[in-house]
Every structure is written in structure tokens, then in C-alpha cells.
Short mmCIF file of C-alpha atoms in Angstrom, two decimals:
data_model
loop_
_atom_site.label_atom_id
_atom_site.label_comp_id
_atom_site.label_asym_id
_atom_site.label_seq_id
_atom_site.Cartn_x
_atom_site.Cartn_y
_atom_site.Cartn_z
CA SER O 1 -0.27 0.20 0.19
CA ALA O 2 0.97 3.83 -0.37
CA VAL O 3 0.52 6.40 2.04
CA ILE O 4 -0.20 9.73 0.39
CA SER O 5 -0.44 13.13 1.89
CA GLN O 6 -1.58 16.57 -0.01
CA LYS O 7 -1.17 20.15 1.05
CA PRO O 8 -3.33 22.03 1.61
CA SER O 9 -6.07 20.34 2.58
CA ARG O 10 -8.37 22.91 1.42
CA ASP O 11 -7.95 26.80 0.29
CA ILE O 12 -10.50 29.48 -0.93
CA CYS O 13 -9.05 31.78 -3.26
CA GLN O 14 -9.63 34.60 -5.94
CA ARG O 15 -10.62 34.57 -9.15
CA GLY O 16 -7.69 34.88 -11.37
CA THR O 17 -4.88 33.57 -8.85
CA SER O 18 -3.07 30.37 -9.00
CA LEU O 19 -2.76 27.45 -6.48
CA THR O 20 -0.05 25.18 -6.09
CA ILE O 21 -0.86 21.64 -4.74
CA GLN O 22 1.58 19.10 -3.39
CA CYS O 23 1.25 15.93 -3.45
CA GLN O 24 3.96 13.51 -1.23
CA VAL O 25 4.32 9.72 -1.31
CA ASP O 26 5.95 7.48 1.19
CA SER O 27 7.30 5.38 -1.29
CA GLN O 28 9.03 5.82 -4.64
CA VAL O 29 6.56 5.50 -7.69
CA THR O 30 6.88 5.66 -11.20
CA MET O 31 3.34 7.36 -12.00
CA MET O 32 1.62 9.58 -10.12
CA PHE O 33 -1.85 10.55 -11.05
CA TRP O 34 -4.27 13.86 -10.62
CA TYR O 35 -7.86 13.46 -10.54
CA ARG O 36 -10.65 16.31 -10.28
CA GLN O 37 -13.51 15.82 -8.00
CA GLN O 38 -16.31 18.02 -9.06
CA PRO O 39 -19.56 17.96 -6.92
CA GLY O 40 -22.08 15.56 -8.47
CA GLN O 41 -19.32 14.54 -11.05
CA SER O 42 -17.58 11.72 -11.83
CA LEU O 43 -13.63 11.27 -10.70
CA THR O 44 -12.06 12.49 -13.73
CA LEU O 45 -8.41 12.38 -14.59
CA ILE O 46 -6.64 15.44 -15.32
CA ALA O 47 -3.24 14.11 -15.96
CA THR O 48 -0.57 11.24 -15.29
CA ALA O 49 2.94 12.52 -13.84
CA ASN O 50 5.88 10.47 -14.79
CA GLN O 51 9.25 11.18 -13.29
CA GLY O 52 11.70 12.95 -15.76
CA SER O 53 9.33 13.39 -18.47
CA GLU O 54 6.27 15.66 -19.68
CA ALA O 55 2.97 15.26 -18.00
CA THR O 56 0.53 13.22 -20.28
CA TYR O 57 -2.74 15.46 -19.79
CA GLU O 58 -6.27 13.92 -20.87
CA SER O 59 -8.73 15.56 -22.96
CA GLY O 60 -10.06 19.06 -22.18
CA PHE O 61 -7.10 19.53 -19.84
CA VAL O 62 -4.13 21.50 -21.08
CA ILE O 63 -0.69 22.43 -19.65
CA ASP O 64 -1.12 26.22 -19.41
CA LYS O 65 -4.26 25.72 -17.03
CA PHE O 66 -2.76 22.93 -15.15
CA PRO O 67 0.96 22.52 -14.75
CA ILE O 68 2.34 19.38 -13.37
CA SER O 69 5.85 18.88 -11.71
CA ARG O 70 7.20 15.72 -11.13
CA PRO O 71 11.02 16.37 -9.68
CA ASN O 72 11.49 13.00 -8.21
CA LEU O 73 9.87 9.70 -7.74
CA THR O 74 7.73 10.72 -4.47
CA PHE O 75 6.77 14.06 -5.41
CA SER O 76 4.51 15.92 -7.41
CA THR O 77 2.93 19.37 -7.70
CA LEU O 78 -0.31 20.55 -9.59
CA THR O 79 -1.07 24.01 -10.38
CA VAL O 80 -4.44 25.11 -11.00
CA SER O 81 -3.90 28.64 -12.99
CA ASN O 82 -5.70 31.91 -13.53
CA MET O 83 -8.34 30.34 -11.47
CA SER O 84 -12.15 30.95 -11.99
CA PRO O 85 -14.95 29.56 -9.91
CA GLU O 86 -15.94 26.62 -12.29
CA ASP O 87 -12.35 25.66 -10.76
CA SER O 88 -13.97 25.01 -7.75
CA SER O 89 -13.64 21.02 -6.95
CA ILE O 90 -11.81 18.45 -4.84
CA TYR O 91 -8.13 17.77 -6.38
CA LEU O 92 -7.12 14.19 -5.80
CA CYS O 93 -3.43 12.87 -6.31
CA SER O 94 -2.79 8.92 -6.78
CA VAL O 95 -0.62 6.37 -7.17
CA GLY O 96 -1.34 2.95 -8.90
CA SER O 97 -0.33 -0.76 -7.99
CA GLY O 98 -1.41 -2.22 -11.44
CA ARG O 99 -4.45 -1.92 -13.21
CA GLU O 100 -6.79 -2.61 -10.25
CA THR O 101 -5.02 -0.52 -7.39
CA GLN O 102 -4.93 3.08 -7.01
CA TYR O 103 -4.26 4.59 -4.22
CA PHE O 104 -5.50 8.06 -3.29
CA GLY O 105 -4.63 10.97 -1.23
CA PRO O 106 -6.96 12.57 1.19
CA GLY O 107 -7.83 15.53 -1.39
CA THR O 108 -7.29 19.56 -1.43
CA ARG O 109 -11.09 21.25 -1.38
CA LEU O 110 -10.63 24.32 -3.37
CA LEU O 111 -13.36 27.27 -3.59
CA VAL O 112 -12.71 29.99 -6.06
CA LEU O 113 -14.69 33.23 -5.47
CA GLN Z 1 -25.16 7.37 -23.08
CA LYS Z 2 -22.97 8.14 -20.80
CA GLU Z 3 -19.82 5.15 -20.45
CA VAL Z 4 -20.68 4.36 -16.55
CA GLU Z 5 -24.06 5.16 -15.24
CA GLN Z 6 -24.36 5.02 -11.14
CA ASP Z 7 -27.30 6.26 -9.17
CA PRO Z 8 -26.09 9.02 -7.00
CA GLY Z 9 -28.64 8.39 -4.09
CA PRO Z 10 -28.65 8.91 -1.34
CA LEU Z 11 -29.49 5.56 -0.24
CA SER Z 12 -31.12 4.95 3.13
CA VAL Z 13 -31.53 1.81 4.69
CA PRO Z 14 -31.60 0.23 8.67
CA GLU Z 15 -28.72 -1.31 10.18
CA GLY Z 16 -28.42 -4.76 9.33
CA ALA Z 17 -30.21 -4.80 6.06
CA ILE Z 18 -28.41 -6.02 2.86
CA VAL Z 19 -27.57 -3.35 0.70
CA SER Z 20 -27.45 -3.63 -3.32
CA LEU Z 21 -25.20 -0.95 -5.22
CA ASN Z 22 -25.26 -1.19 -9.03
CA CYS Z 23 -23.76 0.32 -11.90
CA THR Z 24 -24.52 -0.03 -15.69
CA TYR Z 25 -21.85 0.51 -18.43
CA SER Z 26 -21.69 0.99 -22.43
CA ASN Z 27 -18.02 -0.09 -23.11
CA SER Z 28 -17.95 -3.80 -24.01
CA ALA Z 29 -13.97 -3.52 -23.76
CA PHE Z 30 -14.12 -2.92 -20.03
CA GLN Z 31 -12.66 -6.05 -18.26
CA TYR Z 32 -11.72 -4.47 -14.65
CA PHE Z 33 -14.06 -3.90 -11.95
CA MET Z 34 -13.33 -1.93 -9.30
CA TRP Z 35 -15.31 -0.55 -6.35
CA TYR Z 36 -13.88 2.15 -4.21
CA ARG Z 37 -15.28 3.69 -0.89
CA GLN Z 38 -15.08 7.15 -0.18
CA TYR Z 39 -15.78 8.56 3.36
CA SER Z 40 -16.47 12.28 4.03
CA ARG Z 41 -13.63 14.79 3.42
CA LYS Z 42 -11.40 11.52 2.57
CA GLY Z 43 -9.90 10.25 -0.72
CA PRO Z 44 -11.28 7.16 -2.39
CA GLU Z 45 -10.11 3.63 -0.94
CA LEU Z 46 -9.92 0.48 -3.06
CA LEU Z 47 -12.76 -1.94 -1.69
CA MET Z 48 -13.24 -4.47 -4.22
CA TYR Z 49 -11.45 -5.54 -7.69
CA THR Z 50 -12.90 -8.28 -9.90
CA TYR Z 51 -11.35 -9.32 -13.38
CA SER Z 52 -13.96 -9.86 -16.15
CA SER Z 53 -16.97 -11.42 -15.11
CA GLY Z 54 -18.24 -13.27 -12.00
CA ASN Z 55 -18.38 -13.04 -8.28
CA LYS Z 56 -15.99 -12.06 -5.70
CA GLU Z 57 -16.55 -12.13 -2.03
CA ASP Z 58 -14.48 -10.65 0.95
CA GLY Z 59 -15.82 -10.55 4.33
CA ARG Z 60 -19.34 -8.81 4.27
CA PHE Z 61 -18.90 -7.61 0.54
CA THR Z 62 -19.71 -9.37 -2.65
CA ALA Z 63 -19.02 -7.82 -5.99
CA GLN Z 64 -20.78 -9.57 -9.26
CA VAL Z 65 -20.00 -8.51 -12.88
CA ASP Z 66 -22.35 -9.41 -15.19
CA LYS Z 67 -20.41 -8.71 -18.75
CA SER Z 68 -23.29 -9.67 -21.08
CA SER Z 69 -25.76 -6.97 -19.47
CA LYS Z 70 -22.95 -4.76 -19.05
CA TYR Z 71 -24.07 -4.54 -15.30
CA ILE Z 72 -21.99 -4.43 -11.94
CA SER Z 73 -22.99 -4.65 -8.31
CA LEU Z 74 -21.71 -4.47 -4.97
CA PHE Z 75 -23.71 -6.15 -1.88
CA ILE Z 76 -23.10 -5.46 1.61
CA ARG Z 77 -24.21 -7.98 4.08
CA ASP Z 78 -25.18 -7.01 7.67
CA SER Z 79 -24.77 -3.36 7.08
CA GLN Z 80 -23.18 -1.25 9.78
CA PRO Z 81 -23.30 2.51 10.32
CA SER Z 82 -19.56 2.49 9.67
CA ASP Z 83 -20.48 1.33 6.30
CA SER Z 84 -22.21 5.05 5.30
CA ALA Z 85 -20.01 6.47 2.75
CA THR Z 86 -20.10 7.18 -1.04
CA TYR Z 87 -19.27 4.24 -3.03
CA LEU Z 88 -17.94 4.55 -6.40
CA CYS Z 89 -17.82 2.15 -9.15
CA ALA Z 90 -14.68 2.24 -11.39
CA MET Z 91 -13.54 0.14 -14.63
CA SER Z 92 -11.17 0.09 -17.28
CA GLY Z 93 -9.90 -2.03 -20.30
CA PRO Z 94 -7.15 -3.98 -21.06
CA LEU Z 95 -3.58 -2.13 -20.59
CA GLY Z 96 -2.12 -0.56 -23.69
CA ASN Z 97 -5.58 -0.35 -25.18
CA ARG Z 98 -6.77 2.78 -25.96
CA ASP Z 99 -9.72 2.34 -23.14
CA ASP Z 100 -7.03 1.58 -20.46
CA LYS Z 101 -7.83 4.60 -18.81
CA ILE Z 102 -10.02 4.06 -15.54
CA ILE Z 103 -13.62 5.28 -15.70
CA PHE Z 104 -15.30 6.48 -12.71
CA GLY Z 105 -18.97 6.53 -11.89
CA LYS Z 106 -20.30 9.50 -9.74
CA GLY Z 107 -20.67 7.46 -6.67
CA THR Z 108 -23.62 6.45 -4.44
CA ARG Z 109 -24.18 7.99 -0.97
CA LEU Z 110 -25.09 5.57 1.37
CA HIS Z 111 -26.26 6.21 4.89
CA ILE Z 112 -27.03 3.33 7.47
CA LEU Z 113 -29.39 4.10 9.75
CA PRO Z 114 -28.97 2.70 13.52
#
């Protein structure tokens, strides 16, 4: 299993600003995933972050809006840029252990005013 | 038609009852089927995993997959107040396939009444 922590746990931000979310894993992992969970919506994959390469973004998500860093095998950051109220959501990082197992962090609850 | 459909609930049942949670899906390429449990203000945690069709039992939990009907279920026996959570179904296709991304349902909120 993997233990994942995220910072901050929650934040309230003004529109037009940016927020960087940190994700720390207690073991070295090749791939880290960033998800968004909007109220009443499915958990949606934003991007996959591999250490040493550019993140791979899913349809509908772009690097300019959600830049990701992956400086080592235990850490990643997701930045939500130029925020609008539509970005209010829970952001979760995750690591995988094969197809069937994904461990999630506790999430970062973001409210954009 | 959405790829994965799941009734959001809420579903309220008395303690000790059998709970049935369900998802339907449209993509016949899905082979891996998962159920996650998410407590309030926590991240999802994997509860059950099934490959292809069939049943899988783990304590009070049973997962069923009917690929012919594109229908999966999670049964909780002797439900407890601690089972109150949101249950997310998830599924994916073969690794390396264009369908290998994990697709989640919206989740069903379950309340077990003491």
C-alpha cells in the first residue's frame, strides 16, 4: 500500500490567482495521477505525471491551465492557474499498483470566489 | 449514453439490512471492475476488484460482474453505520488499449441508519 499526503487540505482563492497543490508519497513510484472531483460529477483524470518526462494530459485539460511538476519519485505538484469559480473542486493525487489498485490522497478542497 | 452510469442516491437503509449498489456501462472493452469507498472529506479507497465476469466475496462484501448485461453490483451484508460513505464504481479496459483509462461512476451516497 501507499500513504499519500496532500497540501493544502483546503483553500479559498480569488479568481485570477493560482494555487499549487503538493502531493507526497511514502514510497518511490513511477507514475502519479491527478484527478478532479467536482460536486455531483465523476472522478476525472486530469493528467499522468511520470518522473523525468512531461506530464500526459487528458482531453479537456491543458498544461497552461494545470502545469504539473514531478521532480522525483515521491513528489509532484499540480498548479491550478488563473482560477475561476468553475475550478472549485476537490483535487486528488493518486498512485497505481497495477490496473486494479489506485491509492488516493485525502484531497485538496478548493473554493474559488 | 455515458460510459458509466451510477445512481447518486442517497440510499438510506436500516442497520443490518443487505445493501445493493449497482452500475451499468456501455463499453464492452472494459475488463477490470472496481469498487471504491469514500468517506466524507477523505480520498477514495479500493474496496473490491474483479477481473472479467463473476463474483468475488470479501467478508461482508460481494462484487458481481455480468458482462453480458454490462452490469456490476456490490452487495453489503449486515450493514453497519460505519459503512455510511459514498461508493464509486470504476472500470477499465486492457492495458495498452485505448480504453485502459480508469472510468469512474459518480458515486452512490449510502446512509446506514442505526
